[in-house]
Amino acid sequence: MSAYRLLFFCFAILSFSLGLEAEPTPAKRSATRETRATPEEPGITFNSVHVDGPYIAMTFDDGPSATLTPKLLDLLAAHHIKATFFVIGENVAEHPEIVARAAQEGHEIANHSWSHPNFGKMSDENVRRQLQQTDDAIKNATGKRPTLLRPPYGSITAREKRWIHDEFGYDIILWDVDPYDWKRPGPAVVRARILKETRPGSIVLSHDIHPGTIEAMPSTFDELEAKGFKFVTVSELIRMAAARPSHATPQPGGNVPPSATGPPSPTPSPASSPGG
């Protein structure tokens, strides 16, 4: 009887060993799925750019405003600064002459949706409608279609980035300097935050629909110029992108080289940045 037990025991051990060899471990299977789920994709998202030189891009969201945007345009002209305006389609339709003026004066006009919804919570068809309506409004006002998109609130999924880039040709533009001017902290605070956070290659977020932001800009421009910064549009900044040395370590606030497939920091949420 003991011989049968010994034989059965040996057979069980052999079967168990063969089973282990035949079945991959959960960790290996998981790693395989993860590798396949992250294919390489082109660099289409920027919150800053690695550049050789003191170049920055000032960006203004949510306009045009009938009263404030013309004041900002006057100020930009006085300083010989070119900026990028991420416009709301509804506002473009109401004030096409302001958008036309901005484009004629050398500023870049870019898509910021038709009515400022949260793309990350919308169907593809609704997002597509928001983009197309704004694209058409900008084309009607300026004669030129935009090439950049800033999603409202900075909210956009990785899948949305890819199909939007494929269909519209847009680069997705976020930011690395946010003065939270939508909270209306006052011109002095807006200026101080921009001056503290801005570095070469920065994309500075602000809004031309808040009076305090416009009030902050004269001294902000003066002090940025005194620091040696030079102002370009976002598309110009991207074209200036320099190769980052392979041994370089990420900087706080994170400049992103053009090969990046997404922002290096978490995407701002509507709760933290409703003005984006």
XYZ file of C-alpha atoms in Angstrom:
276
model
C 0.000 0.000 0.000
C 2.829 2.360 0.836
C 4.355 1.731 -2.611
C 1.148 2.935 -4.275
C 1.131 6.021 -2.071
C 4.755 6.787 -2.950
C 4.063 6.340 -6.640
C 0.992 8.632 -6.447
C 2.990 11.266 -4.554
C 5.773 11.245 -7.158
C 3.221 11.543 -9.986
C 1.557 14.546 -8.283
C 4.877 16.361 -7.882
C 5.757 15.737 -11.542
C 2.379 17.042 -12.742
C 2.667 20.178 -10.598
C 6.165 20.940 -11.949
C 5.076 20.547 -15.561
C 2.131 22.848 -14.897
C 4.411 25.585 -13.574
C 6.610 25.447 -16.683
C 3.654 25.591 -19.036
C 1.862 28.515 -17.360
C 3.573 31.982 -17.426
C 3.567 33.877 -14.181
C 0.958 36.665 -13.768
C 3.758 39.252 -13.662
C 5.076 38.206 -17.083
C 1.643 38.288 -18.677
C 0.921 41.686 -17.177
C 4.218 43.093 -18.447
C 3.463 41.825 -21.945
C 0.064 43.486 -22.006
C 1.526 46.728 -20.654
C 4.209 46.837 -23.341
C 1.681 46.329 -26.109
C -0.627 48.967 -24.651
C 1.945 51.764 -24.868
C 3.000 52.075 -28.532
C 5.282 54.905 -29.503
C 3.394 57.960 -30.773
C 4.505 61.345 -32.155
C 5.156 64.331 -29.915
C 1.911 66.242 -30.023
C 1.502 67.589 -26.469
C 3.470 70.481 -25.019
C 3.355 72.275 -21.691
C 6.758 73.851 -22.303
C 9.594 73.453 -24.786
C 13.312 72.903 -24.332
C 14.963 75.796 -26.177
C 18.414 77.296 -26.530
C 17.755 80.870 -25.504
C 15.481 82.984 -23.274
C 12.334 82.463 -25.331
C 8.844 82.184 -23.828
C 5.272 82.142 -25.107
C 2.557 84.258 -23.527
C -0.903 82.763 -24.052
C -4.337 84.219 -23.374
C -7.469 82.083 -23.091
C -11.252 82.415 -23.337
C -11.515 85.591 -25.421
C -11.966 87.620 -27.314
C -13.459 90.085 -24.860
C -15.122 93.101 -26.466
C -13.424 95.539 -24.082
C -10.371 93.810 -22.611
C -8.814 92.101 -25.623
C -8.393 95.369 -27.595
C -6.656 96.896 -24.562
C -4.319 93.906 -24.414
C -3.618 94.186 -28.138
C -2.665 97.837 -27.676
C -0.314 96.855 -24.880
C 1.262 94.021 -26.860
C 1.810 96.378 -29.792
C 3.495 98.935 -27.538
C 5.913 96.251 -26.308
C 6.374 94.650 -29.745
C 5.266 91.318 -28.260
C 3.634 88.509 -30.228
C 1.280 86.293 -28.202
C -0.995 83.301 -28.768
C -4.740 83.593 -28.217
C -6.701 80.416 -27.465
C -10.150 81.642 -28.390
C -13.670 80.443 -27.644
C -15.672 79.927 -30.838
C -18.815 81.607 -29.509
C -16.784 84.724 -28.726
C -15.095 84.658 -32.125
C -18.506 84.577 -33.793
C -19.565 87.633 -31.753
C -16.362 89.639 -32.266
C -14.640 88.457 -35.447
C -13.131 91.892 -36.002
C -11.067 91.605 -32.810
C -9.723 88.203 -33.823
C -8.989 89.540 -37.305
C -7.046 92.430 -35.799
C -5.019 90.101 -33.571
C -4.096 87.927 -36.542
C -3.204 90.940 -38.696
C -0.860 92.175 -35.965
C 1.050 88.888 -35.977
C -0.491 87.078 -33.047
C -1.336 83.395 -33.260
C -4.996 82.372 -33.062
C -5.703 78.885 -31.723
C -8.678 76.669 -30.898
C -10.024 76.543 -27.332
C -13.405 74.923 -28.161
C -16.752 76.480 -29.005
C -18.259 76.780 -25.506
C -15.560 75.613 -23.039
C -16.838 72.130 -22.074
C -14.821 69.321 -20.498
C -13.563 67.195 -23.405
C -12.528 64.357 -21.109
C -16.206 63.694 -20.323
C -17.617 64.045 -23.843
C -18.272 61.766 -26.798
C -15.965 61.982 -29.798
C -18.770 63.411 -31.928
C -19.485 66.244 -29.493
C -15.782 67.064 -29.192
C -15.495 67.014 -32.970
C -18.402 69.442 -33.279
C -16.826 71.822 -30.746
C -13.534 71.808 -32.627
C -14.992 72.127 -36.115
C -17.286 75.021 -35.272
C -14.404 76.955 -33.716
C -12.046 76.024 -36.534
C -14.558 77.420 -39.031
C -15.128 80.609 -37.003
C -11.384 81.290 -36.833
C -11.024 80.630 -40.579
C -13.896 83.024 -41.327
C -12.367 85.746 -39.140
C -8.723 85.412 -40.140
C -8.636 83.531 -43.431
C -6.459 80.880 -41.832
C -7.215 77.696 -39.936
C -5.598 77.148 -36.515
C -2.935 74.524 -35.899
C -3.049 74.422 -32.097
C -5.613 73.300 -29.534
C -5.795 73.978 -25.829
C -8.505 71.757 -24.321
C -10.697 73.552 -21.779
C -9.471 72.927 -18.233
C -6.531 71.040 -19.760
C -8.849 68.028 -19.721
C -8.268 65.564 -22.555
C -7.637 61.831 -22.806
C -4.659 60.236 -24.533
C -6.979 58.695 -27.111
C -8.592 62.062 -27.824
C -5.199 63.629 -28.350
C -4.355 61.061 -31.020
C -7.542 61.245 -33.070
C -7.733 65.046 -32.799
C -4.153 65.291 -34.018
C -4.902 62.868 -36.856
C -8.125 64.573 -37.959
C -7.356 68.261 -37.370
C -3.563 68.294 -37.353
C -3.537 70.107 -34.008
C -0.715 70.054 -31.502
C -2.141 69.943 -27.972
C -0.905 72.882 -25.897
C -1.021 72.965 -22.096
C 1.180 75.189 -19.915
C 3.834 75.220 -17.199
C 3.129 78.668 -15.708
C -0.302 79.308 -14.210
C -0.932 82.470 -12.153
C -4.494 81.308 -11.361
C -5.743 84.656 -12.599
C -9.237 83.179 -13.003
C -9.460 83.360 -9.197
C -8.923 87.124 -9.536
C -6.226 87.418 -6.867
C -5.274 90.930 -7.977
C -2.747 92.264 -10.501
C 0.209 92.163 -8.087
C -0.308 88.462 -7.351
C -0.736 87.587 -11.010
C 2.488 89.403 -11.861
C 4.450 87.840 -8.980
C 3.382 84.303 -9.867
C 4.311 84.696 -13.522
C 7.702 86.191 -12.678
C 8.447 83.454 -10.151
C 7.580 80.494 -12.384
C 8.656 81.581 -15.863
C 11.834 80.081 -17.304
C 13.222 79.671 -20.849
C 10.793 77.628 -22.903
C 7.792 78.352 -20.678
C 4.242 78.513 -21.951
C 2.509 81.052 -19.720
C -1.237 80.699 -19.172
C -3.469 83.695 -18.504
C -6.870 85.028 -19.594
C -7.847 88.154 -21.496
C -11.343 88.173 -19.966
C -10.343 89.320 -16.459
C -9.627 93.017 -15.785
C -6.978 92.217 -13.177
C -5.004 90.199 -15.712
C -4.902 93.086 -18.164
C -3.890 95.440 -15.347
C -1.059 93.073 -14.407
C 0.432 92.855 -17.889
C 2.265 96.212 -18.274
C 4.542 95.649 -15.281
C 4.718 91.912 -15.989
C 6.005 92.551 -19.505
C 8.441 95.176 -18.222
C 9.930 92.821 -15.637
C 10.084 89.816 -17.970
C 11.899 91.973 -20.506
C 14.257 93.187 -17.771
C 15.073 89.542 -17.014
C 16.064 89.114 -20.663
C 13.102 87.061 -21.853
C 12.056 87.269 -25.495
C 8.469 86.672 -26.569
C 7.350 84.359 -29.374
C 4.158 82.572 -30.352
C 3.638 78.963 -29.300
C 4.237 77.651 -32.813
C 7.465 79.640 -33.017
C 8.534 78.243 -29.656
C 7.917 74.681 -30.831
C 9.927 75.304 -33.992
C 12.816 76.523 -31.808
C 12.895 73.241 -29.898
C 16.410 72.045 -29.193
C 17.506 68.487 -28.602
C 17.803 67.757 -24.917
C 21.125 66.132 -23.863
C 20.551 62.484 -22.991
C 22.162 62.913 -19.577
C 20.015 65.888 -18.601
C 17.773 65.485 -15.592
C 14.198 66.820 -15.516
C 13.834 70.350 -14.186
C 11.235 71.296 -11.592
C 8.163 72.340 -13.502
C 9.389 70.180 -16.347
C 10.313 71.417 -19.807
C 8.990 68.902 -22.294
C 10.949 68.130 -25.475
C 9.001 67.875 -28.715
C 9.183 64.085 -28.603
C 6.996 63.967 -25.514
C 3.708 62.144 -25.856
C 2.002 63.900 -22.959
C 2.457 66.363 -20.110
C 5.062 65.401 -17.483
C 2.744 66.372 -14.671
C -0.883 65.463 -13.992
C -3.373 67.155 -16.276
C -5.004 70.083 -14.474
C -8.529 69.316 -13.391
C -11.544 71.585 -13.801
C -11.614 72.101 -10.050
C -8.037 73.341 -9.929
C -7.954 75.365 -13.134
C -11.382 76.246 -14.512
C -10.044 79.056 -16.636
C -7.734 76.931 -18.781
